[in-house]
Short mmCIF file of C-alpha atoms in Angstrom, two decimals:
data_model
loop_
_atom_site.label_atom_id
_atom_site.label_comp_id
_atom_site.label_asym_id
_atom_site.label_seq_id
_atom_site.Cartn_x
_atom_site.Cartn_y
_atom_site.Cartn_z
CA MET A 1 -119.44 -21.73 -116.62
CA THR A 2 -118.29 -22.03 -112.99
CA GLY A 3 -119.64 -18.50 -112.44
CA ARG A 4 -123.10 -19.32 -113.65
CA PHE A 5 -123.16 -22.58 -111.72
CA ARG A 6 -122.24 -20.74 -108.55
CA VAL A 7 -124.98 -18.15 -109.10
CA GLN A 8 -127.59 -20.90 -109.46
CA GLN A 9 -126.27 -22.70 -106.39
CA VAL A 10 -126.37 -19.52 -104.28
CA PHE A 11 -129.89 -18.69 -105.51
CA LEU A 12 -131.04 -22.19 -104.49
CA ASP A 13 -129.32 -21.79 -101.10
CA GLY A 14 -131.35 -18.63 -100.57
CA PHE A 15 -134.48 -20.50 -101.56
CA SER A 16 -133.87 -23.29 -99.05
CA ALA A 17 -133.16 -20.71 -96.33
CA ILE A 18 -136.52 -18.95 -96.88
CA ALA A 19 -138.52 -22.16 -97.49
CA PRO A 20 -139.54 -22.71 -93.83
CA MET A 21 -141.10 -19.21 -93.83
CA LEU A 22 -143.14 -19.62 -97.00
CA PRO A 23 -146.10 -21.59 -95.52
CA GLY A 24 -146.68 -18.80 -92.97
CA VAL A 25 -146.89 -16.23 -95.76
CA VAL A 26 -149.91 -17.97 -97.32
CA PRO A 27 -152.53 -17.14 -94.64
CA PHE A 28 -150.99 -13.67 -94.28
CA GLY A 29 -151.31 -12.98 -98.03
CA MET A 30 -154.80 -14.45 -98.12
CA THR A 31 -155.75 -12.13 -95.27
CA ALA A 32 -154.48 -9.16 -97.29
CA GLY A 33 -156.67 -10.23 -100.23
CA ILE A 34 -159.72 -10.83 -98.06
CA ALA A 35 -159.22 -7.53 -96.21
CA ALA A 36 -159.01 -5.60 -99.48
CA VAL A 37 -162.24 -7.15 -100.78
CA GLU A 38 -163.98 -6.56 -97.44
CA ALA A 39 -162.91 -2.89 -97.55
CA GLY A 40 -164.87 -2.57 -100.80
CA LEU A 41 -161.96 -2.68 -103.26
CA ASP A 42 -162.48 -4.54 -106.54
CA PRO A 43 -160.30 -7.59 -107.33
CA LEU A 44 -158.06 -5.59 -109.68
CA MET A 45 -157.31 -3.02 -106.96
CA ALA A 46 -156.66 -5.79 -104.44
CA MET A 47 -154.13 -7.42 -106.78
CA GLY A 48 -152.74 -4.00 -107.69
CA MET A 49 -151.96 -3.41 -104.02
CA SER A 50 -149.95 -6.65 -103.79
CA LEU A 51 -148.09 -5.91 -107.02
CA ILE A 52 -147.49 -2.16 -106.56
CA ILE A 53 -147.15 -1.85 -102.77
CA PHE A 54 -145.95 -5.41 -102.00
CA ALA A 55 -145.79 -4.87 -98.22
CA GLY A 56 -148.16 -6.95 -96.11
CA ALA A 57 -148.61 -4.87 -92.98
CA ALA A 58 -149.06 -1.67 -94.97
CA GLN A 59 -151.57 -3.34 -97.31
CA LEU A 60 -153.70 -4.61 -94.41
CA VAL A 61 -153.69 -1.27 -92.64
CA VAL A 62 -154.46 0.55 -95.91
CA ALA A 63 -157.44 -1.75 -96.58
CA GLN A 64 -158.70 -1.15 -93.05
CA LEU A 65 -158.28 2.65 -93.30
CA ILE A 66 -160.02 2.81 -96.70
CA GLY A 67 -162.86 0.69 -95.28
CA ASP A 68 -163.14 3.09 -92.32
CA GLY A 69 -163.32 6.07 -94.70
CA ALA A 70 -160.02 7.70 -93.70
CA LEU A 71 -158.71 10.68 -95.69
CA PRO A 72 -156.52 9.66 -98.68
CA LEU A 73 -153.57 11.71 -97.38
CA ILE A 74 -153.72 9.96 -94.00
CA VAL A 75 -153.80 6.55 -95.71
CA VAL A 76 -150.65 7.38 -97.72
CA LEU A 77 -148.88 8.88 -94.67
CA THR A 78 -149.67 5.93 -92.40
CA ALA A 79 -148.56 3.38 -95.01
CA LEU A 80 -145.24 5.17 -95.54
CA ILE A 81 -144.60 5.37 -91.78
CA ILE A 82 -145.22 1.62 -91.54
CA ASN A 83 -142.77 1.06 -94.40
CA LEU A 84 -140.10 3.40 -93.00
CA ARG A 85 -138.39 0.35 -91.50
CA LEU A 86 -137.42 -0.70 -95.04
CA VAL A 87 -134.91 2.19 -95.16
CA MET A 88 -132.98 0.53 -92.38
CA TYR A 89 -133.06 -2.87 -94.06
CA SER A 90 -131.96 -1.36 -97.35
CA ALA A 91 -129.06 0.53 -95.77
CA SER A 92 -127.89 -2.50 -93.83
CA LEU A 93 -127.89 -4.72 -96.95
CA ALA A 94 -126.04 -2.19 -99.13
CA PRO A 95 -122.48 -3.00 -98.00
CA HIS A 96 -123.05 -6.68 -98.85
CA PHE A 97 -124.11 -6.12 -102.42
CA GLY A 98 -121.29 -3.88 -103.62
CA PRO A 99 -121.81 -1.43 -106.46
CA LEU A 100 -124.74 -2.59 -108.60
CA PRO A 101 -126.08 -1.31 -111.91
CA LEU A 102 -129.39 0.52 -111.47
CA PRO A 103 -131.66 -2.26 -112.83
CA TRP A 104 -130.27 -4.72 -110.23
CA ARG A 105 -130.48 -2.16 -107.45
CA ALA A 106 -134.08 -1.41 -108.41
CA SER A 107 -135.02 -5.11 -108.54
CA ALA A 108 -133.39 -5.84 -105.18
CA ALA A 109 -135.18 -2.79 -103.72
CA TYR A 110 -138.61 -3.70 -105.10
CA LEU A 111 -138.36 -7.23 -103.63
CA LEU A 112 -137.25 -6.09 -100.14
CA THR A 113 -139.38 -7.51 -97.31
CA ASP A 114 -139.05 -8.17 -93.57
CA GLN A 115 -138.58 -11.89 -94.16
CA ALA A 116 -136.09 -11.68 -97.04
CA TYR A 117 -134.06 -9.16 -95.07
CA ALA A 118 -134.09 -11.16 -91.84
CA VAL A 119 -133.02 -14.41 -93.51
CA SER A 120 -130.37 -12.80 -95.75
CA ILE A 121 -128.70 -10.56 -93.16
CA THR A 122 -128.48 -13.44 -90.68
CA ARG A 123 -126.61 -15.53 -93.25
CA PHE A 124 -124.42 -12.59 -94.39
CA LEU A 125 -123.34 -11.77 -90.82
CA HIS A 126 -123.16 -15.19 -89.19
CA GLY A 127 -122.54 -17.62 -92.00
CA SER A 128 -120.99 -17.91 -95.39
CA VAL A 129 -122.38 -17.58 -98.89
CA GLY A 130 -120.43 -19.46 -101.53
CA GLY A 131 -121.02 -16.90 -104.26
CA PRO A 132 -122.53 -13.47 -104.98
CA LYS A 133 -124.62 -12.38 -101.96
CA LEU A 134 -127.10 -10.60 -104.24
CA TRP A 135 -128.17 -13.96 -105.67
CA PHE A 136 -128.62 -15.48 -102.24
CA TYR A 137 -130.85 -12.51 -101.38
CA LEU A 138 -132.82 -12.87 -104.63
CA GLY A 139 -133.25 -16.57 -103.82
CA THR A 140 -135.02 -15.54 -100.59
CA ALA A 141 -136.91 -12.54 -101.97
CA PHE A 142 -138.28 -13.85 -105.27
CA PRO A 143 -140.13 -16.94 -103.90
CA LEU A 144 -141.74 -14.67 -101.30
CA TRP A 145 -142.99 -12.40 -104.08
CA VAL A 146 -144.49 -15.34 -106.01
CA ILE A 147 -146.18 -16.80 -102.91
CA TRP A 148 -147.42 -13.36 -101.85
CA LEU A 149 -149.15 -12.69 -105.18
CA ALA A 150 -150.62 -16.21 -105.34
CA ALA A 151 -151.87 -16.02 -101.74
CA THR A 152 -153.45 -12.58 -102.27
CA ALA A 153 -155.16 -13.86 -105.42
CA LEU A 154 -156.51 -16.81 -103.44
CA GLY A 155 -157.77 -14.44 -100.73
CA VAL A 156 -159.43 -12.17 -103.30
CA TRP A 157 -161.03 -15.17 -105.01
CA LEU A 158 -162.35 -16.62 -101.74
CA GLY A 159 -163.22 -13.13 -100.51
CA ALA A 160 -166.48 -13.07 -98.63
CA ALA A 161 -166.77 -16.87 -98.87
CA VAL A 162 -164.50 -17.21 -95.81
CA PRO A 163 -166.83 -17.26 -92.78
CA ALA A 164 -166.40 -14.29 -90.43
CA ALA A 165 -166.30 -16.79 -87.52
CA TRP A 166 -162.84 -17.95 -88.64
CA GLN A 167 -161.51 -14.46 -87.83
CA VAL A 168 -158.68 -14.70 -90.39
CA GLY A 169 -157.83 -11.06 -89.65
CA PHE A 170 -156.12 -12.34 -86.50
CA ALA A 171 -153.32 -13.64 -88.76
CA LEU A 172 -151.89 -10.09 -89.05
CA PRO A 173 -150.95 -9.58 -85.38
CA LEU A 174 -149.81 -13.20 -85.19
CA VAL A 175 -147.35 -12.92 -88.10
CA PHE A 176 -146.07 -9.60 -86.80
CA LEU A 177 -145.60 -10.95 -83.28
CA VAL A 178 -143.01 -13.32 -84.79
CA LEU A 179 -141.30 -10.44 -86.61
CA LEU A 180 -141.28 -8.40 -83.39
CA VAL A 181 -139.18 -10.92 -81.43
CA PRO A 182 -135.84 -10.55 -83.28
CA VAL A 183 -136.02 -6.73 -83.46
CA ILE A 184 -136.19 -6.44 -79.65
CA ARG A 185 -132.46 -6.91 -79.13
CA ASP A 186 -131.61 -4.63 -76.21
CA ARG A 187 -133.11 -2.32 -73.62
CA PRO A 188 -133.69 0.71 -75.90
CA SER A 189 -135.46 -1.39 -78.55
CA PHE A 190 -137.58 -3.00 -75.81
CA VAL A 191 -138.60 0.48 -74.62
CA ALA A 192 -139.32 1.50 -78.25
CA ALA A 193 -141.68 -1.47 -78.64
CA LEU A 194 -143.33 -0.96 -75.25
CA VAL A 195 -143.98 2.76 -75.82
CA GLY A 196 -144.89 2.25 -79.51
CA GLY A 197 -147.49 -0.39 -78.68
CA GLY A 198 -148.76 1.39 -75.56
CA ILE A 199 -149.20 4.81 -77.17
CA ALA A 200 -150.78 3.29 -80.30
CA LEU A 201 -153.27 1.58 -77.98
CA VAL A 202 -154.09 4.75 -76.01
CA ALA A 203 -154.26 6.79 -79.25
CA HIS A 204 -156.53 4.26 -80.95
CA ASP A 205 -159.36 6.80 -81.14
CA ALA A 206 -157.11 9.67 -82.22
CA PRO A 207 -158.58 11.87 -84.97
CA TYR A 208 -157.87 11.03 -88.62
CA HIS A 209 -156.83 7.47 -87.72
CA LEU A 210 -153.41 8.74 -86.67
CA GLY A 211 -153.09 6.39 -83.68
CA LEU A 212 -150.63 3.98 -85.30
CA SER A 213 -148.39 6.79 -86.58
CA ILE A 214 -148.40 8.60 -83.22
CA GLY A 215 -147.53 5.37 -81.43
CA ALA A 216 -144.73 4.53 -83.88
CA LEU A 217 -143.15 8.00 -83.62
CA ALA A 218 -143.41 7.99 -79.81
CA GLY A 219 -141.75 4.56 -79.77
CA VAL A 220 -138.83 5.69 -81.94
CA VAL A 221 -138.27 8.83 -79.85
CA SER A 222 -138.26 6.88 -76.58
CA GLY A 223 -135.90 4.26 -78.03
CA VAL A 224 -133.41 6.97 -79.00
CA ALA A 225 -133.87 8.71 -75.62
CA THR A 226 -133.23 5.46 -73.74
CA GLU A 227 -130.08 4.82 -75.74
CA LEU A 228 -128.73 8.32 -75.08
CA MET A 229 -129.59 8.01 -71.37
CA LEU A 230 -127.79 4.68 -71.05
CA HIS A 231 -124.77 6.13 -72.84
CA ARG A 232 -124.62 9.12 -70.53
CA ARG A 233 -124.95 6.95 -67.43
CA ARG A 234 -122.17 4.69 -68.68
CA GLY A 235 -120.00 7.73 -69.34
CA ARG A 236 -119.94 8.61 -65.61
CA PRO A 237 -117.81 6.74 -63.05
CA MET B 1 -163.15 6.87 -101.59
CA ASN B 2 -163.94 6.59 -105.31
CA ALA B 3 -162.08 4.24 -107.67
CA THR B 4 -159.71 6.87 -109.06
CA THR B 5 -158.71 8.05 -105.59
CA VAL B 6 -158.05 4.45 -104.49
CA TRP B 7 -155.73 3.92 -107.49
CA VAL B 8 -153.93 7.21 -106.82
CA VAL B 9 -153.46 6.18 -103.17
CA ILE B 10 -152.14 2.73 -104.19
CA VAL B 11 -149.69 4.17 -106.73
CA LEU B 12 -148.45 6.90 -104.34
CA ILE B 13 -147.84 4.35 -101.57
CA GLY B 14 -146.18 1.98 -104.04
CA PHE B 15 -143.88 4.66 -105.40
CA GLY B 16 -143.04 6.03 -101.94
CA THR B 17 -142.37 2.52 -100.62
CA PHE B 18 -140.10 1.78 -103.57
CA LEU B 19 -138.09 4.93 -102.82
CA LEU B 20 -137.80 3.89 -99.16
CA ARG B 21 -136.59 0.45 -100.24
CA LEU B 22 -134.08 1.94 -102.69
CA SER B 23 -132.76 4.67 -100.38
CA GLY B 24 -130.24 2.56 -98.48
CA LEU B 25 -128.87 0.77 -101.54
CA GLN B 26 -128.56 4.15 -103.20
CA LEU B 27 -126.28 5.42 -100.41
CA LEU B 28 -123.61 2.99 -101.64
CA GLY B 29 -121.79 5.47 -103.84
CA SER B 30 -122.37 8.55 -101.74
CA GLY B 31 -120.76 7.57 -98.44
CA THR B 32 -122.43 6.45 -95.25
CA MET B 33 -125.53 7.49 -93.36
CA PRO B 34 -125.30 10.30 -90.79
CA ASP B 35 -125.04 9.00 -87.22
CA TRP B 36 -128.30 10.47 -85.91
CA LEU B 37 -130.29 8.98 -88.80
CA ALA B 38 -128.81 5.51 -88.31
CA ARG B 39 -129.57 5.71 -84.59
CA THR B 40 -133.15 6.82 -85.20
CA LEU B 41 -133.83 4.15 -87.82
CA ARG B 42 -132.57 1.45 -85.48
CA TYR B 43 -135.73 1.77 -83.38
CA VAL B 44 -138.22 2.02 -86.24
CA PRO B 45 -138.93 -1.74 -86.62
CA ALA B 46 -139.59 -2.35 -82.90
CA ALA B 47 -141.78 0.77 -82.55
CA VAL B 48 -143.74 0.30 -85.79
CA ILE B 49 -144.35 -3.44 -85.44
CA ALA B 50 -145.50 -3.04 -81.82
CA ALA B 51 -147.77 -0.13 -82.84
CA ILE B 52 -149.38 -2.43 -85.44
CA VAL B 53 -149.63 -5.55 -83.27
CA VAL B 54 -150.98 -4.23 -79.96
CA PRO B 55 -154.06 -2.31 -81.25
CA ALA B 56 -154.76 -5.12 -83.76
CA ILE B 57 -155.02 -7.60 -80.88
CA VAL B 58 -157.01 -5.35 -78.54
CA TYR B 59 -159.32 -3.61 -81.05
CA GLY B 60 -159.22 -5.88 -84.11
CA GLY B 61 -161.90 -8.40 -83.22
CA PRO B 62 -165.70 -8.56 -82.97
CA ASP B 63 -165.57 -7.70 -79.21
CA PRO B 64 -162.97 -4.92 -79.10
CA GLY B 65 -161.46 -3.45 -75.94
CA PHE B 66 -160.45 -4.73 -72.52
CA SER B 67 -163.26 -7.10 -71.59
CA LEU B 68 -163.66 -10.80 -70.84
CA GLU B 69 -165.67 -11.18 -74.07
CA ASN B 70 -162.62 -10.18 -76.12
CA SER B 71 -161.08 -13.61 -76.78
CA ARG B 72 -158.22 -12.04 -78.78
CA LEU B 73 -156.60 -10.76 -75.57
CA LEU B 74 -155.96 -14.24 -74.15
CA ALA B 75 -155.23 -15.80 -77.55
CA GLY B 76 -152.81 -12.91 -78.26
CA ILE B 77 -150.92 -13.48 -74.99
CA ILE B 78 -150.66 -17.22 -75.70
CA ALA B 79 -149.44 -16.48 -79.25
CA ALA B 80 -146.90 -13.94 -77.93
CA VAL B 81 -145.40 -16.61 -75.66
CA VAL B 82 -145.18 -19.04 -78.59
CA ALA B 83 -143.67 -16.36 -80.87
CA TRP B 84 -141.11 -15.46 -78.21
CA SER B 85 -140.01 -19.01 -77.52
CA THR B 86 -140.17 -20.55 -81.03
CA ARG B 87 -139.78 -17.57 -83.43
CA SER B 88 -141.80 -19.72 -85.82
CA VAL B 89 -144.52 -18.20 -88.00
CA LEU B 90 -146.26 -21.54 -88.46
CA ALA B 91 -146.29 -22.44 -84.75
CA THR B 92 -147.51 -18.96 -83.78
CA LEU B 93 -150.25 -18.95 -86.43
CA GLY B 94 -151.34 -22.48 -85.49
CA VAL B 95 -151.40 -21.96 -81.73
CA GLY B 96 -152.78 -18.41 -81.98
CA MET B 97 -155.68 -19.20 -84.33
CA GLY B 98 -156.29 -22.52 -82.52
CA SER B 99 -156.58 -20.90 -79.11
CA LEU B 100 -158.82 -18.15 -80.49
CA TRP B 101 -161.22 -20.73 -81.92
CA LEU B 102 -161.03 -22.86 -78.78
CA ILE B 103 -161.77 -19.92 -76.47
CA ASP B 104 -164.69 -18.82 -78.66
CA TRP B 105 -166.01 -22.40 -78.72
CA LEU B 106 -165.70 -22.83 -74.93
CA MET B 107 -167.12 -19.37 -74.12
CA PRO B 108 -169.48 -18.34 -76.89
#
């Protein structure tokens, strides 16, 4: 009995930790729905993206690329490069969850997002969780999933009814600006962001819509190079 | 892209993304990640998010590029300052969208 009570309590703790972020997810999800409809996808496809892909930035870029007539292979490649960051989140959460049966591991993996990760790992590293950490994480991740699907549905339903003058597409860079702040922690990650953004900008007209991917790869390489350089310099007297 | 191709693309991305999400949790039983991989992955979020944000601000709007007509440049800078100082999604969305509309209203 105590066990089940504790699980519920921890789940609710996770929910209250993510709650301040939920209102910001609404315009973001709506934008994903609107973008999908504007790219010429039917409502079922738009909802399918939110359910099957469930990754905001990737969904928006995919809608844009499909609308621009990019090659299918490039669309898949670009989306997976955008989502590569999830590997790092997943690996950094693993030690906190302990050995899990496959269905739990799969559920935790499916629900993994920038926001759920950020809120959970902050609590795991700098606070205390009075019960199983997995349930705290699920308390952050599951409400996000519900809000995301509802917001996309709202965006799909409103679709073209939202006036172009509102420029709701601007919500994407705005939400991601907020996610960018905590990941710039030191000099190498600052260089990675600077080069990633700069090269993606210069490569905007690159063939096959590869600009974003080229920028991202250049950013990662320069982040690693900066780290190695700083290490070497520190190694000398 | 025809309907079938769109569905194939969605399912492939969904499956690939699921594998990416699962990969780290899967490492649990089989030891830790090699050093070079961990080091490389550390810079993925900063590089990827910046590569999404910067072109979306500069080329995303109705007047793309570096020109005075492109109101997203100024609104983006204002939003970046708010994001940096508050780390709040709501504040950044509010101030960012608000300044975009205000700039467009003042300088149509």
